[in-house]
């Protein structure tokens, strides 16, 4: 994963729990990096180790850390220069999500080692939609839950997100039901 992701983890932990918590997370993860370089790739293990250490240091299940990070990622990426791009991706959640794969392809020009997930949308109604998530990386479903909730909020919607199928259950990808609570 790119340093931008690890910087976002740092930003989340530092803003919510303070710099001492972040220092302890890095120490427990065995990460000896003074500052992550946003445009540089790092082994996925670094990010997974940071999340695991954050879980230990903060006394939260890793799933809860990942979900919070998914919500935070939307705000963080907008602040870090991608806000205008996010604004151009559509006027509602289904359109926004349908644009993600194309945006990831364009981002590969700046991030040549990027290995993004894929999201497709189906069963769109006024009250809900289904998101099909495919990734080479395992264990990120809680991140996707937080991300989808934050993406809905970006369009003024409050959403409940439930994983309805998982690779852990033998499926080839994860599916999430996004139900609007304000429909």
PDB file of C-alpha atoms in Angstrom:
ATOM      1  CA  UNK A   1       0.000   0.000   0.000  1.00  0.00           C
ATOM      2  CA  UNK A   2       1.120   3.521  -0.540  1.00  0.00           C
ATOM      3  CA  UNK A   3       2.378   5.798   2.202  1.00  0.00           C
ATOM      4  CA  UNK A   4      -0.757   7.903   1.842  1.00  0.00           C
ATOM      5  CA  UNK A   5      -2.725   5.065   3.461  1.00  0.00           C
ATOM      6  CA  UNK A   6      -0.270   4.717   6.341  1.00  0.00           C
ATOM      7  CA  UNK A   7      -0.242   8.489   6.838  1.00  0.00           C
ATOM      8  CA  UNK A   8      -4.022   8.369   7.134  1.00  0.00           C
ATOM      9  CA  UNK A   9      -3.756   5.675   9.830  1.00  0.00           C
ATOM     10  CA  UNK A  10      -1.265   7.906  11.641  1.00  0.00           C
ATOM     11  CA  UNK A  11      -3.532  10.927  11.281  1.00  0.00           C
ATOM     12  CA  UNK A  12      -6.546   9.031  12.628  1.00  0.00           C
ATOM     13  CA  UNK A  13      -4.704   7.663  15.669  1.00  0.00           C
ATOM     14  CA  UNK A  14      -2.943  10.957  16.414  1.00  0.00           C
ATOM     15  CA  UNK A  15      -6.087  13.090  16.091  1.00  0.00           C
ATOM     16  CA  UNK A  16      -8.322  10.762  18.125  1.00  0.00           C
ATOM     17  CA  UNK A  17      -5.865   9.412  20.711  1.00  0.00           C
ATOM     18  CA  UNK A  18      -2.779  11.639  20.639  1.00  0.00           C
ATOM     19  CA  UNK A  19       0.838  11.429  19.509  1.00  0.00           C
ATOM     20  CA  UNK A  20       1.848   9.153  22.391  1.00  0.00           C
ATOM     21  CA  UNK A  21      -0.684   6.549  21.250  1.00  0.00           C
ATOM     22  CA  UNK A  22       0.719   6.756  17.720  1.00  0.00           C
ATOM     23  CA  UNK A  23       4.277   6.315  18.999  1.00  0.00           C
ATOM     24  CA  UNK A  24       3.174   3.214  20.902  1.00  0.00           C
ATOM     25  CA  UNK A  25       1.329   1.851  17.851  1.00  0.00           C
ATOM     26  CA  UNK A  26       4.458   2.243  15.711  1.00  0.00           C
ATOM     27  CA  UNK A  27       6.647   0.626  18.372  1.00  0.00           C
ATOM     28  CA  UNK A  28       4.304  -2.370  18.791  1.00  0.00           C
ATOM     29  CA  UNK A  29       4.038  -2.755  15.028  1.00  0.00           C
ATOM     30  CA  UNK A  30       7.830  -2.684  14.735  1.00  0.00           C
ATOM     31  CA  UNK A  31       7.607   0.190  12.263  1.00  0.00           C
ATOM     32  CA  UNK A  32      10.691   2.386  12.337  1.00  0.00           C
ATOM     33  CA  UNK A  33       9.634   5.030   9.833  1.00  0.00           C
ATOM     34  CA  UNK A  34       9.876   8.674  10.868  1.00  0.00           C
ATOM     35  CA  UNK A  35       7.378   9.829   8.254  1.00  0.00           C
ATOM     36  CA  UNK A  36       5.582   7.870   5.553  1.00  0.00           C
ATOM     37  CA  UNK A  37       6.057   9.255   2.057  1.00  0.00           C
ATOM     38  CA  UNK A  38       2.624   9.538   0.469  1.00  0.00           C
ATOM     39  CA  UNK A  39       3.726   8.586  -3.056  1.00  0.00           C
ATOM     40  CA  UNK A  40       5.976   5.673  -2.029  1.00  0.00           C
ATOM     41  CA  UNK A  41       4.797   2.064  -1.859  1.00  0.00           C
ATOM     42  CA  UNK A  42       5.210   0.095   1.375  1.00  0.00           C
ATOM     43  CA  UNK A  43       4.618  -3.603   1.968  1.00  0.00           C
ATOM     44  CA  UNK A  44       0.991  -4.378   2.836  1.00  0.00           C
ATOM     45  CA  UNK A  45       2.297  -5.995   6.028  1.00  0.00           C
ATOM     46  CA  UNK A  46       3.223  -2.540   7.369  1.00  0.00           C
ATOM     47  CA  UNK A  47      -0.391  -1.370   7.171  1.00  0.00           C
ATOM     48  CA  UNK A  48      -1.764  -4.616   8.583  1.00  0.00           C
ATOM     49  CA  UNK A  49       0.791  -4.453  11.427  1.00  0.00           C
ATOM     50  CA  UNK A  50      -0.192  -0.853  12.201  1.00  0.00           C
ATOM     51  CA  UNK A  51      -3.878  -1.796  12.371  1.00  0.00           C
ATOM     52  CA  UNK A  52      -3.107  -4.794  14.602  1.00  0.00           C
ATOM     53  CA  UNK A  53      -0.967  -2.666  16.902  1.00  0.00           C
ATOM     54  CA  UNK A  54      -3.630   0.066  17.001  1.00  0.00           C
ATOM     55  CA  UNK A  55      -6.133  -2.566  18.048  1.00  0.00           C
ATOM     56  CA  UNK A  56      -3.873  -3.609  20.941  1.00  0.00           C
ATOM     57  CA  UNK A  57      -2.880  -0.099  22.036  1.00  0.00           C
ATOM     58  CA  UNK A  58      -6.391   1.342  21.822  1.00  0.00           C
ATOM     59  CA  UNK A  59      -8.101  -1.719  23.263  1.00  0.00           C
ATOM     60  CA  UNK A  60     -10.444  -1.993  20.284  1.00  0.00           C
ATOM     61  CA  UNK A  61     -11.161  -4.974  18.036  1.00  0.00           C
ATOM     62  CA  UNK A  62      -9.255  -4.756  14.743  1.00  0.00           C
ATOM     63  CA  UNK A  63     -12.607  -4.746  12.910  1.00  0.00           C
ATOM     64  CA  UNK A  64     -13.627  -1.589  14.796  1.00  0.00           C
ATOM     65  CA  UNK A  65     -10.298   0.079  13.969  1.00  0.00           C
ATOM     66  CA  UNK A  66     -10.720  -0.788  10.279  1.00  0.00           C
ATOM     67  CA  UNK A  67     -14.321   0.435  10.211  1.00  0.00           C
ATOM     68  CA  UNK A  68     -13.317   3.756  11.805  1.00  0.00           C
ATOM     69  CA  UNK A  69     -10.465   3.996   9.320  1.00  0.00           C
ATOM     70  CA  UNK A  70     -12.870   3.429   6.412  1.00  0.00           C
ATOM     71  CA  UNK A  71     -14.998   6.333   7.589  1.00  0.00           C
ATOM     72  CA  UNK A  72     -11.924   8.488   8.150  1.00  0.00           C
ATOM     73  CA  UNK A  73     -10.405   7.681   4.766  1.00  0.00           C
ATOM     74  CA  UNK A  74     -13.119   9.565   2.905  1.00  0.00           C
ATOM     75  CA  UNK A  75     -12.428  12.785   4.839  1.00  0.00           C
ATOM     76  CA  UNK A  76      -8.672  12.320   4.805  1.00  0.00           C
ATOM     77  CA  UNK A  77      -8.356  11.708   1.077  1.00  0.00           C
ATOM     78  CA  UNK A  78     -10.529  14.770   0.388  1.00  0.00           C
ATOM     79  CA  UNK A  79      -8.252  16.916   2.593  1.00  0.00           C
ATOM     80  CA  UNK A  80      -5.102  15.514   1.001  1.00  0.00           C
ATOM     81  CA  UNK A  81      -5.902  16.880  -2.427  1.00  0.00           C
ATOM     82  CA  UNK A  82      -8.477  14.464  -3.791  1.00  0.00           C
ATOM     83  CA  UNK A  83     -11.587  16.440  -2.792  1.00  0.00           C
ATOM     84  CA  UNK A  84     -12.201  17.899  -6.243  1.00  0.00           C
ATOM     85  CA  UNK A  85     -11.822  14.482  -7.821  1.00  0.00           C
ATOM     86  CA  UNK A  86     -14.332  13.042  -5.340  1.00  0.00           C
ATOM     87  CA  UNK A  87     -16.718  15.895  -6.171  1.00  0.00           C
ATOM     88  CA  UNK A  88     -16.570  15.008  -9.869  1.00  0.00           C
ATOM     89  CA  UNK A  89     -17.461  11.366  -9.301  1.00  0.00           C
ATOM     90  CA  UNK A  90     -21.204  11.838  -9.239  1.00  0.00           C
ATOM     91  CA  UNK A  91     -24.188  13.413  -7.572  1.00  0.00           C
ATOM     92  CA  UNK A  92     -25.365  10.318  -5.676  1.00  0.00           C
ATOM     93  CA  UNK A  93     -23.925   7.216  -4.038  1.00  0.00           C
ATOM     94  CA  UNK A  94     -24.594   4.701  -6.855  1.00  0.00           C
ATOM     95  CA  UNK A  95     -22.945   6.953  -9.450  1.00  0.00           C
ATOM     96  CA  UNK A  96     -20.015   7.706  -7.138  1.00  0.00           C
ATOM     97  CA  UNK A  97     -19.367   4.014  -6.480  1.00  0.00           C
ATOM     98  CA  UNK A  98     -19.717   3.154 -10.168  1.00  0.00           C
ATOM     99  CA  UNK A  99     -16.925   5.665 -10.932  1.00  0.00           C
ATOM    100  CA  UNK A 100     -14.437   4.243  -8.407  1.00  0.00           C
ATOM    101  CA  UNK A 101     -12.868   1.671 -10.721  1.00  0.00           C
ATOM    102  CA  UNK A 102     -12.258   4.320 -13.410  1.00  0.00           C
ATOM    103  CA  UNK A 103     -10.752   6.686 -10.852  1.00  0.00           C
ATOM    104  CA  UNK A 104      -8.456   3.951  -9.566  1.00  0.00           C
ATOM    105  CA  UNK A 105      -7.285   3.354 -13.146  1.00  0.00           C
ATOM    106  CA  UNK A 106      -6.448   7.053 -13.512  1.00  0.00           C
ATOM    107  CA  UNK A 107      -4.656   7.077 -10.156  1.00  0.00           C
ATOM    108  CA  UNK A 108      -2.341   4.350 -11.448  1.00  0.00           C
ATOM    109  CA  UNK A 109      -0.675   7.089 -13.523  1.00  0.00           C
ATOM    110  CA  UNK A 110       0.560   8.684 -10.280  1.00  0.00           C
ATOM    111  CA  UNK A 111       0.747   5.468  -8.264  1.00  0.00           C
ATOM    112  CA  UNK A 112       2.145   2.864 -10.705  1.00  0.00           C
ATOM    113  CA  UNK A 113       2.287   0.099  -8.075  1.00  0.00           C
ATOM    114  CA  UNK A 114      -1.344   0.652  -7.053  1.00  0.00           C
ATOM    115  CA  UNK A 115      -3.342  -2.561  -6.640  1.00  0.00           C
ATOM    116  CA  UNK A 116      -6.837  -1.181  -6.066  1.00  0.00           C
ATOM    117  CA  UNK A 117      -9.982  -3.063  -5.216  1.00  0.00           C
ATOM    118  CA  UNK A 118     -12.932  -3.175  -7.570  1.00  0.00           C
ATOM    119  CA  UNK A 119     -16.479  -2.161  -6.692  1.00  0.00           C
ATOM    120  CA  UNK A 120     -19.585  -2.645  -8.746  1.00  0.00           C
ATOM    121  CA  UNK A 121     -23.134  -1.750  -7.831  1.00  0.00           C
ATOM    122  CA  UNK A 122     -26.371  -3.644  -8.417  1.00  0.00           C
ATOM    123  CA  UNK A 123     -29.965  -3.763  -7.234  1.00  0.00           C
ATOM    124  CA  UNK A 124     -30.235   0.025  -6.895  1.00  0.00           C
ATOM    125  CA  UNK A 125     -33.515   1.295  -5.444  1.00  0.00           C
ATOM    126  CA  UNK A 126     -34.521   4.486  -3.648  1.00  0.00           C
ATOM    127  CA  UNK A 127     -33.996   2.666  -0.347  1.00  0.00           C
ATOM    128  CA  UNK A 128     -30.888   0.534  -0.927  1.00  0.00           C
ATOM    129  CA  UNK A 129     -28.201  -0.851  -3.192  1.00  0.00           C
ATOM    130  CA  UNK A 130     -25.791  -3.786  -3.253  1.00  0.00           C
ATOM    131  CA  UNK A 131     -22.031  -3.288  -3.545  1.00  0.00           C
ATOM    132  CA  UNK A 132     -19.831  -6.067  -4.914  1.00  0.00           C
ATOM    133  CA  UNK A 133     -16.277  -5.706  -3.564  1.00  0.00           C
ATOM    134  CA  UNK A 134     -13.302  -7.543  -5.020  1.00  0.00           C
ATOM    135  CA  UNK A 135      -9.783  -7.212  -3.688  1.00  0.00           C
ATOM    136  CA  UNK A 136      -6.522  -9.117  -3.658  1.00  0.00           C
ATOM    137  CA  UNK A 137      -6.209  -8.119   0.002  1.00  0.00           C
ATOM    138  CA  UNK A 138      -8.008 -10.149   2.644  1.00  0.00           C
ATOM    139  CA  UNK A 139      -9.615  -8.875   5.821  1.00  0.00           C
ATOM    140  CA  UNK A 140     -10.661  -5.393   4.718  1.00  0.00           C
ATOM    141  CA  UNK A 141     -14.442  -5.867   4.825  1.00  0.00           C
ATOM    142  CA  UNK A 142     -14.795  -3.712   7.988  1.00  0.00           C
ATOM    143  CA  UNK A 143     -12.902  -0.926   6.208  1.00  0.00           C
ATOM    144  CA  UNK A 144     -15.403  -1.156   3.334  1.00  0.00           C
ATOM    145  CA  UNK A 145     -18.326  -0.894   5.789  1.00  0.00           C
ATOM    146  CA  UNK A 146     -16.936   2.370   7.164  1.00  0.00           C
ATOM    147  CA  UNK A 147     -16.069   3.657   3.706  1.00  0.00           C
ATOM    148  CA  UNK A 148     -19.573   3.000   2.359  1.00  0.00           C
ATOM    149  CA  UNK A 149     -21.176   4.728   5.337  1.00  0.00           C
ATOM    150  CA  UNK A 150     -18.911   7.752   4.833  1.00  0.00           C
ATOM    151  CA  UNK A 151     -19.584   7.790   1.097  1.00  0.00           C
ATOM    152  CA  UNK A 152     -23.347   7.810   1.746  1.00  0.00           C
ATOM    153  CA  UNK A 153     -22.887  10.659   4.230  1.00  0.00           C
ATOM    154  CA  UNK A 154     -21.000  12.577   1.540  1.00  0.00           C
ATOM    155  CA  UNK A 155     -24.330  12.722  -0.319  1.00  0.00           C
ATOM    156  CA  UNK A 156     -26.369  13.638   2.756  1.00  0.00           C
ATOM    157  CA  UNK A 157     -27.578  10.083   3.360  1.00  0.00           C
ATOM    158  CA  UNK A 158     -27.460   8.002   6.513  1.00  0.00           C
ATOM    159  CA  UNK A 159     -26.798   4.368   5.700  1.00  0.00           C
ATOM    160  CA  UNK A 160     -26.659   1.019   7.413  1.00  0.00           C
ATOM    161  CA  UNK A 161     -24.110  -1.269   5.765  1.00  0.00           C
ATOM    162  CA  UNK A 162     -24.270  -5.039   6.177  1.00  0.00           C
ATOM    163  CA  UNK A 163     -21.991  -7.627   4.619  1.00  0.00           C
ATOM    164  CA  UNK A 164     -24.268 -10.211   3.002  1.00  0.00           C
ATOM    165  CA  UNK A 165     -21.676 -12.558   1.499  1.00  0.00           C
ATOM    166  CA  UNK A 166     -18.004 -13.126   2.104  1.00  0.00           C
ATOM    167  CA  UNK A 167     -15.015 -14.908   0.637  1.00  0.00           C
ATOM    168  CA  UNK A 168     -14.752 -16.558   4.065  1.00  0.00           C
ATOM    169  CA  UNK A 169     -18.029 -18.302   3.213  1.00  0.00           C
ATOM    170  CA  UNK A 170     -16.767 -19.566  -0.149  1.00  0.00           C
ATOM    171  CA  UNK A 171     -17.887 -16.679  -2.372  1.00  0.00           C
ATOM    172  CA  UNK A 172     -15.478 -15.134  -4.854  1.00  0.00           C
ATOM    173  CA  UNK A 173     -16.041 -11.614  -3.464  1.00  0.00           C
ATOM    174  CA  UNK A 174     -17.770  -9.707  -0.674  1.00  0.00           C
ATOM    175  CA  UNK A 175     -21.216  -8.186  -1.052  1.00  0.00           C
ATOM    176  CA  UNK A 176     -22.605  -5.394   1.071  1.00  0.00           C
ATOM    177  CA  UNK A 177     -26.187  -4.245   1.407  1.00  0.00           C
ATOM    178  CA  UNK A 178     -26.364  -0.480   1.818  1.00  0.00           C
ATOM    179  CA  UNK A 179     -29.744   0.491   3.258  1.00  0.00           C
ATOM    180  CA  UNK A 180     -30.631   4.161   3.553  1.00  0.00           C
ATOM    181  CA  UNK A 181     -32.020   4.903   6.990  1.00  0.00           C
ATOM    182  CA  UNK A 182     -33.431   8.214   5.789  1.00  0.00           C
ATOM    183  CA  UNK A 183     -35.309   6.754   2.773  1.00  0.00           C
TER     184      UNK A 183
END
